[in-house]
Coordinates of C-alpha atoms in Angstrom, one line a residue:
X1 CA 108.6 111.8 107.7
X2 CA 109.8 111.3 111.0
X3 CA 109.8 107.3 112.3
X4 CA 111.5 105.0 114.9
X5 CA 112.9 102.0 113.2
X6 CA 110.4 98.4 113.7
X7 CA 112.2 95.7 114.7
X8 CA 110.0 93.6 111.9
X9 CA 111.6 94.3 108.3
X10 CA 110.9 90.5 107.6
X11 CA 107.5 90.8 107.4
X12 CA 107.7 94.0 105.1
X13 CA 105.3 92.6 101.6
X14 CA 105.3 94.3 98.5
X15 CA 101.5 94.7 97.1
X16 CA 101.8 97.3 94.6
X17 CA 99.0 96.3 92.1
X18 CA 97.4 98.1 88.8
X19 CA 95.9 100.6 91.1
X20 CA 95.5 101.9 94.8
X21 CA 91.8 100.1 95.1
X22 CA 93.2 96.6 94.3
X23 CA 95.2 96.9 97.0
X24 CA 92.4 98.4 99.1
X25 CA 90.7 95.3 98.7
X26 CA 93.8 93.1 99.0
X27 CA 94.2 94.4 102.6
X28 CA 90.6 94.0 103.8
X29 CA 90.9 90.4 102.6
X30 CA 94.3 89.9 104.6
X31 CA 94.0 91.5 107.5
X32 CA 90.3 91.0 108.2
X33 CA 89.2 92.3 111.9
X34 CA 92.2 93.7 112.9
X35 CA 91.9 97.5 113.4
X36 CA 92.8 99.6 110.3
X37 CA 91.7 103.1 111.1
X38 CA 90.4 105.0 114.2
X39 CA 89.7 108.9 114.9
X40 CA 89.2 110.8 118.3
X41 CA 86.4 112.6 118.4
X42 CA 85.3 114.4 121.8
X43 CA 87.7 112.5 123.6
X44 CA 86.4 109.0 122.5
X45 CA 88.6 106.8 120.3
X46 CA 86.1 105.0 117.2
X47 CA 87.5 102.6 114.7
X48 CA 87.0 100.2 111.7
X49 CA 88.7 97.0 111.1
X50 CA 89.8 96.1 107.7
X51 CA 87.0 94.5 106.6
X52 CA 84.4 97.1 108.0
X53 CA 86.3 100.2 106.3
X54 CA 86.5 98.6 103.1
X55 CA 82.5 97.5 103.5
X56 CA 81.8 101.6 104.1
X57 CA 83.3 102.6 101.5
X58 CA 81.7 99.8 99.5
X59 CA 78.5 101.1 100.4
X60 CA 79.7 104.7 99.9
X61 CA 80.6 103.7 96.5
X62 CA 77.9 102.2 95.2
X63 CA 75.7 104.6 96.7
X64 CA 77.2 107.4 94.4
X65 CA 76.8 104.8 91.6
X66 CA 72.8 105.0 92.0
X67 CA 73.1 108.2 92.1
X68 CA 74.5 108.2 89.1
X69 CA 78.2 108.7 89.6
X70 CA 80.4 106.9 86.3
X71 CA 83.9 106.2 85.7
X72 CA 85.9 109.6 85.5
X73 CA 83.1 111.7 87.2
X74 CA 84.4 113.8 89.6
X75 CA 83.2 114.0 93.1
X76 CA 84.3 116.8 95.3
X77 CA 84.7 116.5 98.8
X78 CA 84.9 119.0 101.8
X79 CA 85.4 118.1 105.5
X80 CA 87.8 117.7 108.1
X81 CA 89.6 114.5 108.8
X82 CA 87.0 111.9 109.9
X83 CA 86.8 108.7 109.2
X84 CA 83.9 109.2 106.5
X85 CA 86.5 111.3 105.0
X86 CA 88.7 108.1 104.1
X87 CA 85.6 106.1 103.1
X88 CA 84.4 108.4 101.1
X89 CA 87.7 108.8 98.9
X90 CA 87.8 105.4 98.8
X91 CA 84.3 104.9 97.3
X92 CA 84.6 107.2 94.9
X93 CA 87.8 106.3 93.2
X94 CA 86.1 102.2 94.1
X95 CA 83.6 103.0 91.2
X96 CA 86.4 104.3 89.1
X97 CA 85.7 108.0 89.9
X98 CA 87.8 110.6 90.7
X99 CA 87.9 112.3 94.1
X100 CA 88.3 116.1 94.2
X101 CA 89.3 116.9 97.9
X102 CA 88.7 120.7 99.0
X103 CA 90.4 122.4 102.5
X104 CA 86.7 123.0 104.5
X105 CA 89.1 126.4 105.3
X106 CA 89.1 128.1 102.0
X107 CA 86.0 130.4 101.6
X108 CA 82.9 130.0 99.9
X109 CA 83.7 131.6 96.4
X110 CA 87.3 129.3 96.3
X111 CA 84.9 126.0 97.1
X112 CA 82.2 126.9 94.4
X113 CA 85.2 127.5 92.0
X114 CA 86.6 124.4 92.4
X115 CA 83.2 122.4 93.0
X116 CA 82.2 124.0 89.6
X117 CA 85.3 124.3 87.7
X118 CA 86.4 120.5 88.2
X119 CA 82.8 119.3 86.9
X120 CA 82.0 117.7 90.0
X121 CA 78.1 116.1 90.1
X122 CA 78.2 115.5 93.4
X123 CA 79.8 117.5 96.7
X124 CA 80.2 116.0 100.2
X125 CA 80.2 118.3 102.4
X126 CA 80.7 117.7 106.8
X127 CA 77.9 119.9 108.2
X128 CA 74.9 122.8 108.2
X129 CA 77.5 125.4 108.4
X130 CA 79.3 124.1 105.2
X131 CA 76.1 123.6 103.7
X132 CA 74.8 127.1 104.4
X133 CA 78.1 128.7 103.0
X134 CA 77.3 127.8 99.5
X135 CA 73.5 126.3 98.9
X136 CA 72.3 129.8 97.3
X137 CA 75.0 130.0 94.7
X138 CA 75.0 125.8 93.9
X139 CA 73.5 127.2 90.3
X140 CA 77.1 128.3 89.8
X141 CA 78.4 125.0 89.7
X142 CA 76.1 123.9 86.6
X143 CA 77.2 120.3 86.3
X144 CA 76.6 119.4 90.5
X145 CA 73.5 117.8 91.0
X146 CA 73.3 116.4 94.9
X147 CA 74.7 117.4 98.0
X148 CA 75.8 114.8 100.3
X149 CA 75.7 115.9 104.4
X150 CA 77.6 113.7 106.5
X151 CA 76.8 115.3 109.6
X152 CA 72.4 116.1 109.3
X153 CA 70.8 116.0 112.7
X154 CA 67.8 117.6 111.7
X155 CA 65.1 116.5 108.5
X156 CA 66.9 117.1 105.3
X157 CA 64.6 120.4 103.7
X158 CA 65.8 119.7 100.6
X159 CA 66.0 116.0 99.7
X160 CA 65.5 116.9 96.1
X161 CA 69.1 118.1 96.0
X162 CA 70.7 117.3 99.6
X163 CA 70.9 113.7 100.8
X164 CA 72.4 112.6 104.1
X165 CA 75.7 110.4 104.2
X166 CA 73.7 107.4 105.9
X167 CA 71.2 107.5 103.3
X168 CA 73.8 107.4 101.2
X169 CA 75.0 104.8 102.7
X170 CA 71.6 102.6 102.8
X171 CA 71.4 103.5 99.3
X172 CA 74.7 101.5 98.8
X173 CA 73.9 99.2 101.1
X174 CA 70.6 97.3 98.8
X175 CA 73.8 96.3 95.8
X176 CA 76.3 95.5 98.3
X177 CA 76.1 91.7 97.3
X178 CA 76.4 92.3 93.6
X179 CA 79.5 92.6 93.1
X180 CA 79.7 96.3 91.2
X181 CA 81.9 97.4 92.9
X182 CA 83.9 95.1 92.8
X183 CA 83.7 94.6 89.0
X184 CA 83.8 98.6 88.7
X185 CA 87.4 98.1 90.4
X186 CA 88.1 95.7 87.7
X187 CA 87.7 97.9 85.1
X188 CA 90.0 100.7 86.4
X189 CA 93.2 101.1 84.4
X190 CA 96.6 102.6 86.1
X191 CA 96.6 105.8 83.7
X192 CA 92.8 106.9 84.9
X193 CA 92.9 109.8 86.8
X194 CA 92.4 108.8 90.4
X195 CA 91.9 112.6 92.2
X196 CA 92.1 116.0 90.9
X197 CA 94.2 118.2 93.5
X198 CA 93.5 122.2 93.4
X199 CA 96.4 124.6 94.1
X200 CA 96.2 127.4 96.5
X201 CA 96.0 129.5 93.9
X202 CA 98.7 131.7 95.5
X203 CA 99.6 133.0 91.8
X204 CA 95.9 133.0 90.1
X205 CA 93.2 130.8 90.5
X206 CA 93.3 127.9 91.4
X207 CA 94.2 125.1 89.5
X208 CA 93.4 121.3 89.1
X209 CA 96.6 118.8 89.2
X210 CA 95.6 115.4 87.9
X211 CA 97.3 112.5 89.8
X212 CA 96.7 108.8 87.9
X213 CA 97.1 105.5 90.3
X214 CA 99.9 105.1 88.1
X215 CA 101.6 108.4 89.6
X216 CA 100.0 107.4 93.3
X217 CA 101.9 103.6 92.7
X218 CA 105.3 105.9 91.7
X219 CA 105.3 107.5 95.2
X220 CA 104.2 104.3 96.3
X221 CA 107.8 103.2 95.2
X222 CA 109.7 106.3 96.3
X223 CA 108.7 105.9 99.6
X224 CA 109.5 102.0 100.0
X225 CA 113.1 103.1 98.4
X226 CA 113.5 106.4 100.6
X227 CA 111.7 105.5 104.4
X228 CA 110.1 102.2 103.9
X229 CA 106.9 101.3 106.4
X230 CA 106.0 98.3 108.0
X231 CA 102.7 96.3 108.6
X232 CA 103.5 96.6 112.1
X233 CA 103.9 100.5 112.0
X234 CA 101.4 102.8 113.8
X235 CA 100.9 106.6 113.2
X236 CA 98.9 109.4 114.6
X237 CA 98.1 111.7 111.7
X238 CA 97.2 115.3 112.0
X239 CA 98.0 117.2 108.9
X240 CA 94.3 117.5 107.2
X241 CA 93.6 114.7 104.6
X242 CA 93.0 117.3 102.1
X243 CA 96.9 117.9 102.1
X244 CA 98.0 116.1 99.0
X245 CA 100.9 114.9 101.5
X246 CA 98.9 113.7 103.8
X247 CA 96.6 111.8 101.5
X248 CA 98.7 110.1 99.1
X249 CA 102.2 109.5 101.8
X250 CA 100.2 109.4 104.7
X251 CA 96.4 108.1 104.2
X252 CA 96.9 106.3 101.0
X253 CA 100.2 105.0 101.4
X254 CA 99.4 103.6 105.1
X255 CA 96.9 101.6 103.5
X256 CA 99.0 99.9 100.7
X257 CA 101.8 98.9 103.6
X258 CA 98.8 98.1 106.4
X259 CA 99.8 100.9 108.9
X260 CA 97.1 101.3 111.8
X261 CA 96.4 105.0 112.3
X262 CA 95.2 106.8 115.2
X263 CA 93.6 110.5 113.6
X264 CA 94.7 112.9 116.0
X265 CA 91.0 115.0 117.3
X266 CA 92.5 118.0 116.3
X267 CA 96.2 119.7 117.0
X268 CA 95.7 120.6 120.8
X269 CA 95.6 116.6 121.3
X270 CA 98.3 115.7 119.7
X271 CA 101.0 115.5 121.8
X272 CA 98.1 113.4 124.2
X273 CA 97.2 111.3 121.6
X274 CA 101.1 110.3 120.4
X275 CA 101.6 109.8 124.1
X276 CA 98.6 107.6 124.0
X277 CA 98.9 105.9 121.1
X278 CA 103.0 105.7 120.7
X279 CA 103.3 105.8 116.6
X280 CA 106.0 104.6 115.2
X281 CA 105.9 107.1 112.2
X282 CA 104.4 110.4 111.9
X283 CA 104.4 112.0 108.6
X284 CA 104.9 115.7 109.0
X285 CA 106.0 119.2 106.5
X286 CA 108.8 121.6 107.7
X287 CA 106.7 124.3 108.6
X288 CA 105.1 122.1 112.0
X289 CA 108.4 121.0 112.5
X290 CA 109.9 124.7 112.6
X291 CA 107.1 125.7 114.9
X292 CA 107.5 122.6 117.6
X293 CA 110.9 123.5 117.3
X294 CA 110.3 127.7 117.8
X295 CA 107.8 126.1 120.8
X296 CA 110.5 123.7 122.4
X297 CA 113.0 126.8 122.6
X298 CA 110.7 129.0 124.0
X299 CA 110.3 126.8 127.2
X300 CA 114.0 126.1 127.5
X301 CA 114.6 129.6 127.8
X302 CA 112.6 129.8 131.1
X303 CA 114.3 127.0 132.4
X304 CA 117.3 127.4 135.3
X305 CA 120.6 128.2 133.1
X306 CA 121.9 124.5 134.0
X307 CA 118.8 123.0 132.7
X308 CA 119.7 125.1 129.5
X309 CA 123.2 123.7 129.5
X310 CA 122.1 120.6 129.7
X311 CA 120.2 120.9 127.1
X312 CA 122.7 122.6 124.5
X313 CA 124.8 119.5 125.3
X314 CA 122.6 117.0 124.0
X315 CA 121.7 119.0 120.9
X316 CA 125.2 119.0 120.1
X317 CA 125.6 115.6 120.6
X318 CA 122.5 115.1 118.4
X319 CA 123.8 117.4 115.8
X320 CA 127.5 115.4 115.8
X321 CA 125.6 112.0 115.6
X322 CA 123.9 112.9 112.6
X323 CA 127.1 114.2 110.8
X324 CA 128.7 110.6 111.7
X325 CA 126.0 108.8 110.3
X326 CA 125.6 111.0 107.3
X327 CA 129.0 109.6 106.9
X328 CA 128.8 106.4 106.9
X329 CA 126.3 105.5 104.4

């Protein structure tokens, strides 16, 4: 994670609570209007307050919950980062379920597998093309039972089995003043398994990882130890939400501190959208860092030979800096 120190550690709070959607809730409560989460898409920046992601995923939740979705169900879901993606996780483990994210890159056979060896009933997927890739071999996954489309511009041909995400969403929206989700939320115990992580399955198939709130709350704790975030902190994230990384230190994480977060559109932006947006911590893995490095070389090396110099002298002096304060902690 690479960050520039805030000049506000007084206002750092600790809200670790029995589990991640306590907190969820705790922070729509305090922070209210003020913007929580916004994605570029096409160029255009669109965001939710607080109060207006948690109410999505409110609706989100109970929406599955009509649909019959029950503590400890599984609910698989498949899409690149968006903001529905967020909501979504968030209403599913809301309800007490457990969210089963997939990488929308895998192939078909590898998203069946997991769709039907996790158990999942119900499997958002982002588009047609995601749709089409597995709706003839669905039968393979015996426990799924509906197919949620987030993006459905044209009439739903099978509403039997495939619902669209706003309906989904109007669905949740006729019990959003009961107070189910709210009391599902209640009944969610720190050991319940909060999202079932598959494996690349580089040495075999792949294989589920449960993660409890209780282990989400124990990274929670790692990271406040090792770099500690602020309310005041912004990020731009671009590694995909799917990313157990990226979801539990970035997506997750951010919410229990009350980071605002800028979703890059997709990696040709970012370096636009960091300009734009000027984070204050980007959460990132070795392998991007080794190839922005590889990149940054590449152009120095077609500089003028003093531009080069100059630039070998401030990497040194970089590299000595860290040594000295390596030292002095």
């Amino acid at each position: 994670m690479a960050r520039r120190r805030t000049a506000y550690p007084q206002i750092r709070r600790r809200l670790l609570g029995p589990h991640i959607v306590k907190i969820f809730r705790d922070q729509a409560d305090r922070y209210g209007s003020r913007l929580a989460v916004e994605k570029r898409s096409l160029g255009i920046w669109k965001g939710w307050s607080w109060q207006e992601y948690y109410e999505t995923a409110r609706r989100i939740g109970l929406g599955l919950y009509h649909l019959g979705i029950r503590s400890k169900d599984r609910v698989a879901l498949c899409s690149e980062n968006r903001l529905e993606w967020i909501a979504a996780d968030m209403g599913i483990m809301g309800i007490g379920a457990c969210t089963v994210p997939i990488y929308p890159s895998i192939t078909a056979e590898e998203m069946i597998f997991i769709t039907g060896q996790s158990e999942s009933k119900i499997l958002i997927l982002e588009n047609q093309i995601a749709l089409d890739r597995i709706f003839k071999n669905r039968s393979r996954c015996p426990h799924l039972e509906k197919i949620i489309l987030i993006e459905s511009s044209e009439e739903i041909s099978n509403p039997d089995v495939i619902l669209s995400f706003e309906d989904l969403k109007r669905l949740g929206g006729r019990y959003a003043d009961t107070g189910l989700f709210e009391t599902s939320g209640d009944q969610i115990n720190s050991e319940d398994i909060a999202t079932l992580v598959y494996t690349s399955g580089t040495t075999g198939p792949p294989k589920g990882v449960m993660i409890t709130h209780n282990n989400i709350l124990s990274v929670f704790e790692a990271l406040d130890a090792v770099v500690p975030a602020y309310e005041t902190d912004v990020t731009v994230p671009f590694l995909p939400l799917s990313h157990v990384f990226e979801r539990i230190a970035g997506h997750l994480y951010g919410l229990k501190v009350g980071i605002t977060a800028h979703y890059t559109e997709n990696f040709n932006t970012l370096m636009e959208d960091i300009q734009t947006k000027k984070p204050t911590v980007i959460l990132s893995v070795p392998r991007f860092l080794e190839k922005v490095y590889a990149r940054m070389l590449t152009k120095i090396h077609e500089q003028p030979s003093w531009k080069r110099e100059v630039f070998n002298w401030a990497w040194n002096m970089e590299k000595d800096a860290d040594v000295l304060k390596n030292q002095k902690k």
